[in-house]
DNA sequence: GACCTGCTGCGGAATG
């Protein structure tokens, strides 16, 4: 290890000494050789604050220390805030080597950008969108300024993995290598992340054409201790008018107790709940005549408010608790907090891991509290409530996090058609004109859109021609059409993702409210809105309106309208916990219980209902006039079964991964599932044909119908696994 | 009870 350190530039070693570091961390030593050699991609997977950034920059800066001209390192970040943090953190090291660092994003100073334009050198910190804008507007400059580029490094790589934006980034990097004439001798890519699921598949996601090998570096000896507690709360069925104390208020009382006087993060999952909890806690400060120390933090708040709070957390002068959404999940520099609290079930194991990593000061234990409220049971409680699925999901996620060290992997079955269309326009805008076959080679054959067939690519080009996005010249070259010029000329072009559109929910002549549509909505589907049940009658994509009628039915379940997609593995862990009647984690010959008395009682109720309904053996349950289907699969499979039933004339809704089929009987549903399992089943794209609103990504409006169905089907449905599950009825 | 991210270049007014 000591020898490794000797390979670094003398000034870098001096800097390490100045930091007072007696030696490098394991991942930092391990990264030196592969990064200096610059012959492979490198994946550095280590927990938050384990020194990943330094593991890359110490050797990479050493390697470009003597390079006077030309940018040597291109650092890519998903957030502008992270670029500003990184700029600050690199200051002392870059000063010592007299190496310029240029932050380059929409809000970074024009003066620094101009300086880089005239004398490109050192390190550039950029977002994917700003890199796109440089390629389109100034490819000539990029070609000369980056001609000696040695490394590309991607921070928080999991934030890109599997998403439209991640695919955009891969395409940008491929186009950059193409522009620089480096397809034969690729520029090494280094990816940094704390939470990567199925890590052995990540190299393929970092470089789909595999033109360089990839070295994986993980921190093995980091045995960070974790203290976890799950606390249960019961929302009374009858609230006392004299003294109305519901579960949410009790949760706030406990938050006040845990958090006051220290620095904490409270993740509340929705902006609305974030505001309510922060306001309740501020009121409590008022009542006790103490200064307020609870503040909300989410994406709708102004930059000034957010940055003010981040600074306050970082300085540690005043006790501060941020009640936040995922905005404080990524590595924005707020230092470490005393503890993290999760109110309501987390969306994914990977995001739970990110959140947990925010706590653990001075090498101490990470502390995670999870506060889960369930409704008190009454005789007409819904089976989903009786199963306490929010609590069970939370317990399952903690087990996967701690004992399996499992995180959700990227979904590699997606096509990313919207992003391909964006890239077709971007490449044409960059080059002025290009032949269709060259474009196909660049983006699909050698680039990241390898899932897309030549036939689909051709259909997209023809459709783009018919809507005047592009035109073909007599020479055969493709150039921008009238509409294409307009779209690529506007600054809003550079991002491939869009903010989901709000649909109006209309019943009769009355507007009930608005709902952002980014998940599956089918005619005939039941949804819950404003605490009531509705059936979807029609969807008008042009008017952005969903027409609904009141639906009869018992009390709607509290947990799990549609939301973020839950993975198969999580649902299977939930089934295992309920089947075993035990959620505790085995450590050596002991079983660790991490639930409080209330949570244990809620779990006991859940298991009692699970056993009484014989859900270990049976997938179907009759409850009044409704039938519940338990697949214990992820949302893609559940969506598929629900859509098949709706196609066959049933009314159904999906809540917390359970399908609720209305006004029917168990024998009827069982017969239908049996006939579904025996019939030739449709493809995902055919099933998607029946979905009215499936143009959800930014450039979907310019894609031909059949391509839309193919892309949407792959995103929302899983025919293979759904059919496997249906087989048990044949 | 529904998460988050990003984007140009120019014209004109205000400030030192």
XYZ file of C-alpha atoms (C1' of nucleotides) in Angstrom:
746
model
C 0.000 0.000 0.000
C 2.795 2.384 0.914
C 4.434 1.817 -2.473
C 1.217 2.754 -4.225
C 1.305 6.124 -2.545
C 4.813 6.745 -3.950
C 3.415 6.727 -7.464
C 1.490 9.957 -6.884
C 2.870 13.345 -7.914
C 5.074 14.902 -5.229
C 2.744 17.899 -4.846
C -0.267 15.606 -4.444
C 1.637 13.751 -1.710
C 2.436 17.062 -0.053
C -1.270 17.912 -0.110
C -2.126 14.566 1.512
C 0.401 15.346 4.233
C -1.138 18.809 4.754
C -4.539 17.219 5.296
C -3.041 15.386 8.279
C -3.841 11.992 6.781
C -1.483 9.375 8.146
C -2.278 6.985 5.313
C -4.661 6.510 2.439
C -7.881 4.557 2.768
C -8.071 1.112 1.199
C -10.094 2.161 -1.851
C -7.784 5.128 -2.389
C -4.704 2.910 -2.500
C -6.422 0.333 -4.672
C -7.499 2.970 -7.196
C -4.016 4.409 -7.793
C -2.611 1.788 -10.156
C -5.664 1.279 -12.437
C -6.263 5.009 -12.740
C -2.613 5.894 -13.412
C -2.358 3.103 -16.007
C -5.423 4.564 -17.791
C -5.995 1.271 -19.580
C -9.371 0.392 -18.055
C -12.610 1.888 -16.875
C -12.894 1.925 -13.079
C -15.922 1.506 -10.885
C -15.460 2.747 -7.333
C -18.218 1.572 -5.023
C -17.885 2.707 -1.432
C -20.056 4.218 1.254
C -20.700 7.920 1.646
C -17.693 9.878 2.903
C -15.309 6.955 2.323
C -13.188 9.224 0.123
C -14.357 8.087 -3.325
C -13.779 11.466 -4.942
C -10.197 11.604 -3.658
C -9.679 7.984 -4.728
C -10.187 9.220 -8.277
C -8.723 12.721 -8.177
C -5.410 11.994 -6.385
C -4.081 9.668 -9.116
C -5.911 11.407 -11.984
C -4.480 14.803 -11.076
C -1.037 13.205 -10.730
C -1.407 11.820 -14.241
C -2.217 15.198 -15.803
C 0.045 17.286 -13.560
C 2.508 18.061 -16.348
C -0.119 18.717 -18.994
C -0.011 22.462 -19.681
C -2.655 22.755 -22.365
C -5.984 21.082 -23.027
C -8.557 19.798 -20.560
C -7.288 16.640 -18.831
C -10.274 15.580 -16.680
C -13.997 15.859 -17.405
C -16.097 15.440 -14.236
C -19.831 14.873 -14.720
C -22.419 15.406 -12.012
C -26.209 15.015 -11.852
C -26.576 18.210 -9.782
C -25.351 21.777 -10.115
C -25.022 21.945 -6.327
C -22.604 19.011 -6.386
C -20.445 20.797 -8.966
C -20.210 23.845 -6.707
C -19.248 21.629 -3.735
C -16.628 19.812 -5.768
C -15.182 23.095 -7.034
C -14.652 24.201 -3.424
C -13.210 20.853 -2.359
C -10.676 20.822 -5.194
C -9.483 24.357 -4.545
C -6.501 23.704 -2.267
C -5.224 20.761 -4.291
C -5.548 22.516 -7.644
C -3.875 25.667 -6.284
C -0.912 23.606 -5.195
C -0.510 22.248 -8.731
C -1.513 25.490 -10.426
C -4.208 23.573 -12.265
C -7.374 25.403 -13.312
C -10.773 23.983 -12.285
C -13.790 25.231 -14.226
C -17.358 24.670 -13.014
C -19.565 24.682 -16.104
C -23.333 24.656 -15.679
C -26.278 26.980 -16.290
C -25.589 29.113 -13.206
C -21.792 29.104 -13.108
C -19.969 32.398 -13.744
C -19.545 33.461 -17.379
C -16.057 34.784 -16.624
C -14.704 31.327 -15.805
C -16.345 29.896 -18.912
C -14.738 32.581 -21.095
C -11.355 31.854 -19.578
C -11.680 28.154 -20.383
C -12.771 29.043 -23.916
C -9.558 30.986 -24.559
C -7.174 28.703 -22.683
C -8.604 25.231 -22.084
C -6.727 23.271 -19.393
C -7.071 21.298 -16.186
C -10.391 20.024 -14.859
C -13.909 20.785 -16.106
C -16.939 20.074 -13.884
C -20.120 19.809 -15.951
C -23.710 18.509 -16.166
C -24.883 16.285 -19.052
C -27.158 19.065 -20.300
C -24.335 21.605 -20.460
C -22.155 19.076 -22.280
C -24.953 18.607 -24.826
C -25.152 22.332 -25.338
C -21.384 22.540 -25.924
C -21.493 19.727 -28.485
C -24.346 21.330 -30.410
C -23.144 24.918 -30.290
C -19.395 24.629 -30.314
C -18.279 21.154 -31.397
C -15.204 22.648 -33.104
C -13.969 24.111 -29.847
C -14.758 20.893 -27.946
C -12.687 18.955 -30.461
C -9.574 21.046 -29.854
C -10.083 21.830 -26.140
C -10.594 18.155 -25.222
C -8.094 16.671 -27.677
C -5.809 15.624 -24.787
C -8.621 14.471 -22.477
C -7.367 11.653 -20.210
C -10.349 10.786 -17.972
C -14.095 11.058 -17.732
C -15.433 10.663 -14.192
C -19.117 10.335 -13.308
C -20.176 11.139 -9.758
C -23.253 9.524 -8.111
C -23.449 7.090 -11.008
C -26.500 5.310 -9.565
C -28.465 8.548 -10.075
C -28.045 8.055 -13.839
C -28.212 4.282 -14.079
C -31.154 2.952 -16.088
C -32.830 6.342 -16.571
C -33.495 8.449 -19.664
C -30.904 10.872 -18.389
C -28.385 8.072 -17.899
C -28.877 6.939 -21.482
C -28.428 10.507 -22.632
C -25.121 10.632 -20.766
C -23.878 7.396 -22.374
C -24.742 8.766 -25.792
C -22.938 12.040 -25.043
C -19.790 10.191 -23.965
C -19.873 8.025 -27.091
C -20.347 11.101 -29.294
C -17.449 12.784 -27.494
C -15.142 9.821 -28.161
C -16.293 9.846 -31.779
C -15.650 13.591 -32.160
C -12.196 13.294 -30.609
C -11.276 10.314 -32.793
C -10.991 8.090 -29.720
C -13.305 5.195 -30.661
C -10.244 2.931 -31.141
C -8.462 4.165 -28.005
C -11.350 5.031 -25.677
C -11.073 7.595 -22.882
C -11.210 5.723 -19.553
C -14.469 6.236 -17.650
C -14.540 6.216 -13.865
C -17.869 5.841 -12.070
C -18.355 6.684 -8.389
C -21.295 5.424 -6.329
C -22.374 4.155 -2.916
C -25.327 1.998 -3.902
C -25.061 -0.217 -6.932
C -27.266 -3.289 -7.258
C -25.888 -6.348 -9.133
C -22.516 -4.651 -9.407
C -21.075 -7.184 -11.862
C -23.552 -5.903 -14.505
C -22.666 -2.224 -13.995
C -19.580 -2.171 -16.297
C -21.882 -2.962 -19.223
C -24.073 -0.028 -18.203
C -21.019 2.232 -18.006
C -19.807 1.299 -21.489
C -22.376 -0.692 -23.497
C -20.011 -1.506 -26.385
C -17.354 -2.907 -23.998
C -14.441 -1.370 -25.896
C -12.503 -1.127 -22.596
C -12.413 -3.557 -19.664
C -13.566 -2.359 -16.249
C -11.915 -2.705 -12.858
C -14.254 -2.819 -9.865
C -13.031 -1.403 -6.560
C -15.181 -1.799 -3.451
C -14.420 -1.051 0.151
C -14.327 -4.387 1.862
C -13.322 -3.572 5.393
C -15.880 -0.854 6.011
C -17.880 -2.385 8.818
C -19.918 0.702 9.529
C -22.188 0.039 12.456
C -25.849 0.756 12.058
C -28.493 1.251 14.700
C -32.026 0.758 13.419
C -35.364 1.017 15.087
C -38.847 0.686 13.607
C -41.581 2.377 15.634
C -45.246 1.660 15.014
C -48.130 4.106 15.466
C -51.848 3.453 15.390
C -54.257 5.956 13.937
C -57.422 5.707 16.091
C -60.610 4.877 14.160
C -62.518 7.369 16.313
C -60.692 10.602 17.060
C -61.520 12.211 20.400
C -63.067 15.632 19.641
C -61.848 17.039 22.963
C -58.288 16.012 22.414
C -57.699 15.146 18.737
C -54.412 13.284 18.707
C -53.850 11.211 15.592
C -50.820 9.115 14.653
C -49.256 11.949 12.694
C -49.347 14.199 15.740
C -47.797 11.472 17.886
C -45.101 11.053 15.264
C -44.394 14.788 15.420
C -44.195 14.659 19.229
C -41.606 11.883 18.970
C -39.699 13.734 16.246
C -39.542 16.751 18.515
C -38.171 14.569 21.297
C -35.576 12.748 19.135
C -34.384 15.701 17.121
C -34.404 18.831 19.212
C -30.919 20.029 20.084
C -29.090 18.065 17.374
C -28.690 17.843 13.606
C -31.049 15.416 11.927
C -32.701 14.596 8.608
C -36.356 13.557 8.487
C -37.372 11.997 5.158
C -41.111 12.347 4.662
C -41.516 11.171 1.024
C -43.875 13.886 -0.198
C -43.539 17.643 -0.413
C -46.931 18.055 1.170
C -46.153 15.902 4.192
C -42.745 17.570 4.484
C -44.445 20.958 4.864
C -47.040 19.696 7.351
C -44.485 18.014 9.617
C -42.092 20.977 9.523
C -44.945 23.348 10.383
C -46.179 21.173 13.272
C -42.660 20.940 14.707
C -42.154 24.727 14.400
C -45.436 25.228 16.279
C -44.154 22.961 19.038
C -41.030 25.125 19.318
C -43.284 28.191 19.607
C -45.416 26.615 22.307
C -42.331 25.782 24.347
C -40.844 29.252 23.751
C -37.682 27.933 22.158
C -36.173 29.070 18.842
C -37.354 27.117 15.814
C -34.900 24.571 14.508
C -37.127 22.588 12.059
C -37.196 23.501 8.370
C -38.605 21.945 5.181
C -36.412 21.121 2.182
C -37.847 19.955 -1.181
C -37.781 20.637 -4.907
C -40.481 23.319 -4.959
C -38.685 25.577 -2.501
C -36.548 28.430 -3.785
C -32.842 27.944 -4.216
C -32.146 30.601 -1.554
C -34.218 28.849 1.117
C -32.655 25.503 0.304
C -29.087 26.762 0.272
C -29.615 28.674 3.503
C -30.720 25.489 5.233
C -27.875 23.439 3.705
C -25.369 25.978 5.010
C -26.930 25.953 8.471
C -26.688 22.152 8.617
C -23.092 22.234 7.438
C -21.897 24.826 9.934
C -23.226 22.954 12.962
C -23.499 26.195 14.977
C -27.185 25.778 15.674
C -29.129 22.581 16.152
C -30.995 21.968 12.886
C -33.401 19.387 11.563
C -34.342 19.317 7.882
C -37.662 17.687 7.018
C -37.016 16.711 3.422
C -37.807 14.711 0.304
C -35.083 13.038 -1.776
C -33.457 16.457 -2.318
C -31.074 15.751 0.575
C -30.400 12.174 -0.479
C -27.542 12.748 -2.928
C -24.129 13.928 -1.797
C -24.756 17.655 -1.362
C -22.294 18.857 1.255
C -24.201 19.152 4.547
C -21.743 17.225 6.671
C -22.934 14.255 8.694
C -26.011 14.394 10.886
C -26.660 12.692 14.224
C -29.486 10.565 12.907
C -31.855 9.951 10.030
C -35.576 9.444 10.461
C -37.806 7.924 7.801
C -41.517 8.711 8.157
C -43.680 6.349 6.012
C -42.129 3.480 4.028
C -39.105 4.243 1.815
C -39.432 3.968 -1.998
C -36.487 1.678 -2.543
C -33.711 -0.085 -0.659
C -31.145 1.885 -2.612
C -32.590 5.233 -1.569
C -32.875 4.008 2.036
C -29.161 3.210 1.892
C -28.321 6.668 0.561
C -30.380 8.282 3.316
C -28.865 6.168 6.065
C -25.374 7.098 4.871
C -26.097 10.716 5.758
C -25.712 9.940 9.472
C -22.794 8.636 11.525
C -20.611 11.403 12.834
C -16.874 11.026 13.378
C -16.928 7.393 12.376
C -19.735 6.637 14.835
C -22.728 4.452 14.106
C -25.368 5.423 11.570
C -28.687 5.826 13.310
C -31.925 5.182 11.441
C -35.407 5.422 12.894
C -38.407 4.427 10.852
C -41.806 5.692 11.979
C -44.777 3.882 10.435
C -48.446 4.653 11.101
C -51.223 2.155 10.401
C -54.984 2.583 10.880
C -56.714 0.981 13.850
C -58.666 -2.008 12.539
C -62.466 -2.001 12.432
C -64.914 -4.579 11.147
C -64.921 -3.020 7.660
C -61.161 -2.587 7.335
C -59.689 -3.396 3.955
C -57.520 -6.565 3.721
C -54.582 -4.423 2.605
C -54.828 -2.463 5.852
C -55.258 -5.674 7.834
C -51.994 -6.949 6.401
C -50.204 -3.756 7.532
C -48.381 -3.695 4.216
C -46.638 -0.390 4.785
C -45.035 -1.779 7.921
C -44.200 -5.094 6.224
C -42.605 -3.285 3.266
C -40.503 -1.212 5.671
C -39.345 -4.295 7.586
C -38.519 -6.095 4.322
C -36.448 -3.183 3.081
C -34.451 -3.018 6.305
C -33.713 -6.740 6.100
C -32.589 -6.445 2.472
C -30.414 -3.484 3.367
C -28.737 -5.094 6.375
C -28.555 -8.824 5.854
C -28.599 -9.174 2.063
C -26.851 -5.891 1.168
C -29.129 -5.873 -1.861
C -30.114 -2.830 -3.925
C -32.440 -2.448 -6.895
C -30.492 -3.034 -10.135
C -31.074 -0.930 -13.272
C -33.854 -2.061 -15.601
C -32.008 -3.008 -18.790
C -35.066 -4.040 -20.805
C -35.950 -0.442 -21.710
C -35.610 1.070 -25.204
C -35.352 4.819 -24.454
C -37.002 5.820 -27.754
C -37.639 9.388 -26.597
C -33.934 9.819 -25.838
C -32.974 8.283 -29.194
C -35.149 10.860 -30.973
C -33.492 13.599 -28.932
C -30.066 12.290 -29.882
C -30.992 12.103 -33.599
C -31.897 15.790 -33.474
C -28.830 16.649 -31.392
C -26.376 14.867 -33.712
C -27.904 16.472 -36.799
C -27.756 19.875 -35.087
C -24.122 19.238 -34.131
C -22.931 18.189 -37.602
C -25.338 20.203 -39.720
C -26.124 17.134 -41.790
C -25.418 13.386 -41.630
C -26.379 10.268 -43.620
C -28.968 7.966 -42.083
C -26.582 4.993 -42.016
C -23.808 6.973 -40.312
C -26.315 8.146 -37.723
C -27.469 4.569 -37.142
C -23.890 3.368 -36.629
C -23.101 6.178 -34.223
C -26.196 5.899 -32.022
C -27.471 2.326 -32.294
C -24.838 -0.028 -33.650
C -21.818 1.234 -31.707
C -23.594 3.653 -29.353
C -25.868 2.987 -26.394
C -29.172 2.369 -28.251
C -28.347 -1.231 -29.089
C -31.798 -2.507 -28.052
C -33.372 -0.648 -30.957
C -33.773 -2.498 -34.263
C -32.941 -1.043 -37.677
C -36.634 -1.299 -38.610
C -37.748 0.764 -35.602
C -34.985 3.275 -36.248
C -36.191 3.650 -39.829
C -39.819 4.063 -38.758
C -38.753 6.835 -36.370
C -36.808 8.662 -39.116
C -39.756 8.481 -41.521
C -42.115 9.770 -38.851
C -39.694 12.598 -38.025
C -39.643 13.498 -41.702
C -43.422 13.649 -41.915
C -43.613 16.063 -38.974
C -40.879 18.340 -40.407
C -38.425 17.617 -37.623
C -35.935 16.524 -40.284
C -35.627 16.597 -44.095
C -33.559 14.522 -46.481
C -31.482 16.393 -49.030
C -30.978 15.194 -52.610
C -27.505 13.995 -51.568
C -29.159 11.679 -49.034
C -28.019 13.728 -46.048
C -30.433 14.339 -43.207
C -30.774 17.959 -42.065
C -33.073 19.690 -39.585
C -36.572 20.591 -40.764
C -38.483 23.728 -39.808
C -39.765 22.255 -36.558
C -36.411 20.599 -35.815
C -34.625 23.948 -36.126
C -37.080 25.529 -33.745
C -36.872 22.790 -31.109
C -33.098 22.436 -31.105
C -32.679 26.234 -31.124
C -34.503 26.654 -27.823
C -32.649 26.221 -24.559
C -35.239 23.790 -23.228
C -33.952 21.221 -25.743
C -30.865 20.148 -23.798
C -32.539 18.074 -21.082
C -34.054 14.708 -22.080
C -36.357 14.398 -19.077
C -39.511 16.370 -18.456
C -41.563 17.334 -15.468
C -44.668 15.139 -15.557
C -47.807 16.867 -16.740
C -50.638 17.476 -14.336
C -53.938 15.942 -15.419
C -57.243 17.385 -14.230
C -59.459 14.832 -12.509
C -63.048 15.581 -13.516
C -66.223 13.965 -12.187
C -69.325 15.105 -14.070
C -68.844 18.851 -14.345
C -66.728 19.148 -11.231
C -62.917 19.282 -11.179
C -61.663 17.351 -8.168
C -58.032 18.390 -8.474
C -54.909 17.622 -10.478
C -52.637 14.599 -10.559
C -49.233 14.244 -12.239
C -49.432 11.249 -14.581
C -46.272 9.240 -14.657
C -47.668 5.813 -13.963
C -50.199 3.485 -15.503
C -53.823 4.686 -15.841
C -56.345 2.480 -17.681
C -60.011 3.021 -18.520
C -61.866 0.719 -16.116
C -59.195 1.068 -13.460
C -60.056 2.048 -9.902
C -58.060 4.873 -8.354
C -58.143 6.620 -5.006
C -58.215 10.393 -5.028
C -58.983 12.688 -2.130
C -59.508 9.633 0.065
C -62.378 8.314 -2.114
C -62.709 5.570 -4.709
C -63.188 6.441 -8.385
C -63.396 4.511 -11.617
C -61.626 5.902 -14.685
C -64.185 6.438 -17.505
C -62.106 8.234 -20.116
C -58.758 9.909 -20.613
C -58.333 12.942 -22.890
C -54.646 13.368 -23.668
C -55.099 16.688 -25.497
C -57.132 18.332 -22.765
C -54.978 16.642 -20.089
C -58.098 15.436 -18.350
C -59.142 12.184 -16.702
C -62.920 11.641 -16.415
C -63.957 9.612 -13.389
C -67.110 8.458 -11.603
C -67.586 7.494 -7.978
C -66.988 3.803 -7.465
C -68.728 1.763 -4.826
C -66.696 -0.344 -2.485
C -65.611 -0.632 1.095
C -63.200 1.622 2.849
C -60.222 2.334 0.562
C -56.801 1.141 1.782
C -54.583 3.723 3.426
C -51.300 2.681 1.859
C -50.222 2.374 -1.746
C -52.018 4.192 -4.468
C -49.707 4.083 -7.399
C -46.329 5.538 -6.687
C -42.804 4.563 -7.340
C -42.275 1.057 -8.612
C -41.452 -1.618 -6.028
C -39.104 -4.423 -7.083
C -39.854 -8.193 -7.161
C -37.214 -8.908 -4.528
C -38.858 -6.563 -2.001
C -42.277 -8.203 -2.426
C -40.740 -11.672 -2.122
C -39.018 -10.630 1.100
C -42.390 -9.383 2.397
C -43.933 -12.778 1.622
C -41.058 -14.534 3.383
C -41.422 -12.420 6.518
C -45.155 -13.115 6.693
C -44.743 -16.828 5.946
C -42.080 -17.216 8.637
C -44.000 -14.998 11.040
C -40.609 -13.470 11.872
C -38.894 -10.340 10.640
C -35.899 -10.407 13.000
C -32.384 -10.521 11.588
C -30.125 -13.444 12.459
C -26.648 -12.410 13.587
C -24.429 -15.314 14.636
C -26.753 -17.441 16.818
C -28.886 -14.493 17.888
C -31.967 -12.876 16.400
C -31.937 -9.110 16.454
C -35.303 -7.440 17.025
C -35.427 -3.884 15.714
C -39.120 -3.137 16.238
C -40.713 -1.403 19.231
C -43.726 -2.802 21.122
C -46.278 -1.028 18.905
C -44.641 -2.232 15.705
C -44.467 -5.772 17.124
C -48.182 -5.665 17.882
C -48.974 -4.419 14.355
C -46.813 -7.211 12.961
C -48.672 -9.755 15.105
C -51.993 -8.500 13.656
C -50.623 -8.778 10.151
C -49.412 -12.356 10.597
C -52.698 -13.330 12.240
C -54.652 -12.115 9.210
C -52.139 -13.672 6.799
C -52.594 -17.057 8.474
C -56.348 -16.781 8.905
C -56.757 -15.981 5.190
C -54.295 -18.799 4.379
C -52.322 -16.456 2.127
C -49.235 -18.645 2.334
C -51.001 -21.236 0.152
C -53.596 -19.097 -1.648
C -53.187 -16.183 -4.016
C -56.863 -15.194 -4.050
C -59.074 -13.869 -1.284
C -62.789 -13.033 -1.344
C -63.761 -10.023 0.751
C -67.379 -8.853 0.366
C -67.990 -8.377 -3.347
C -64.310 -7.901 -4.118
C -61.543 -10.364 -4.852
C -57.955 -9.650 -3.849
C -55.037 -11.087 -5.809
C -51.687 -11.506 -4.087
C -48.815 -12.188 -6.476
C -45.983 -11.075 -4.159
C -44.279 -9.793 -7.306
C -42.978 -6.351 -8.239
C -45.177 -3.704 -9.832
C -44.386 -4.667 -13.442
C -45.898 -8.130 -12.982
C -48.792 -6.800 -10.899
C -49.564 -4.154 -13.561
C -49.537 -6.834 -16.247
C -52.051 -9.094 -14.468
C -54.281 -6.117 -13.633
C -54.218 -4.857 -17.235
C -55.057 -8.353 -18.560
C -58.070 -8.536 -16.234
C -59.254 -5.027 -17.160
C -58.919 -5.962 -20.847
C -61.240 -8.859 -20.081
C -63.900 -6.526 -18.735
C -63.126 -6.469 -15.011
C -62.906 -3.364 -12.856
C -59.703 -3.471 -10.871
C -57.322 -1.302 -8.897
C -53.774 -1.858 -7.670
C -52.779 -0.861 -4.134
C -49.432 -1.714 -2.530
C -48.880 -4.494 -5.066
C -52.260 -6.120 -4.368
C -54.897 -6.266 -7.129
C -58.432 -5.517 -5.989
C -61.025 -6.820 -8.478
C -64.488 -5.330 -7.918
C -67.962 -6.857 -8.025
C -66.972 -10.436 -8.680
C -66.391 -13.787 -7.051
C -63.359 -15.877 -6.323
C -64.444 -18.726 -8.611
C -65.040 -16.259 -11.452
C -61.606 -14.632 -11.096
C -59.921 -18.032 -10.714
C -61.579 -19.225 -13.942
C -60.482 -16.075 -15.761
C -56.887 -16.427 -14.573
C -56.976 -20.042 -15.703
C -58.200 -19.139 -19.165
C -55.595 -16.343 -19.365
C -52.876 -18.848 -18.540
C -54.007 -21.226 -21.296
C -54.556 -18.640 -24.007
C -51.845 -17.240 -26.251
C -51.119 -14.076 -24.360
C -50.477 -10.682 -25.983
C -47.051 -9.051 -26.149
C -46.257 -6.159 -23.812
C -46.674 -3.796 -26.772
C -50.115 -5.208 -27.617
C -51.210 -4.795 -24.020
C -49.883 -1.225 -24.098
C -52.096 -0.503 -27.136
C -55.065 -0.382 -24.785
C -53.425 2.280 -22.597
C -54.698 5.710 -23.675
C -52.055 7.897 -22.074
C -48.667 6.425 -22.789
C -46.738 9.372 -24.205
C -44.986 10.068 -20.941
C -41.434 10.906 -21.953
C -40.322 14.259 -23.295
C -40.135 13.502 -27.035
C -42.795 10.765 -27.186
C -45.134 13.130 -29.023
C -42.933 12.859 -32.133
C -42.706 9.053 -32.174
C -44.869 6.718 -34.305
C -47.631 4.874 -32.458
C -46.166 1.355 -32.738
C -42.845 2.461 -31.306
C -44.609 4.194 -28.404
C -46.434 0.977 -27.516
C -43.229 -1.035 -27.675
C -41.382 1.402 -25.399
C -44.245 1.819 -22.962
C -44.912 -1.919 -22.808
C -41.288 -2.638 -21.890
C -41.385 0.010 -19.184
C -44.644 -0.920 -17.452
C -45.280 -4.626 -18.172
C -43.413 -7.900 -17.775
C -45.123 -10.586 -19.853
C -42.688 -13.390 -19.093
C -42.847 -13.220 -15.324
C -46.596 -12.544 -15.408
C -47.096 -15.671 -17.486
C -44.922 -17.729 -15.161
C -47.118 -16.652 -12.279
C -50.347 -17.363 -14.205
C -49.164 -20.944 -14.875
C -50.128 -21.955 -11.359
C -53.791 -21.605 -12.428
C -53.508 -23.784 -15.528
C -51.682 11.447 0.966
C -47.422 11.066 -5.817
C -39.730 11.893 -5.579
C -35.910 14.581 -8.310
C -32.719 16.519 -11.867
C -31.468 20.569 -16.196
C -31.134 24.347 -20.066
C -28.864 30.007 -24.058
C -27.737 34.341 -25.391
C -29.062 38.798 -25.562
C -31.049 43.275 -24.358
C -31.757 46.622 -21.087
C -31.642 48.637 -16.509
C -29.109 49.478 -12.456
C -24.789 50.166 -10.088
C -19.809 51.654 -9.135
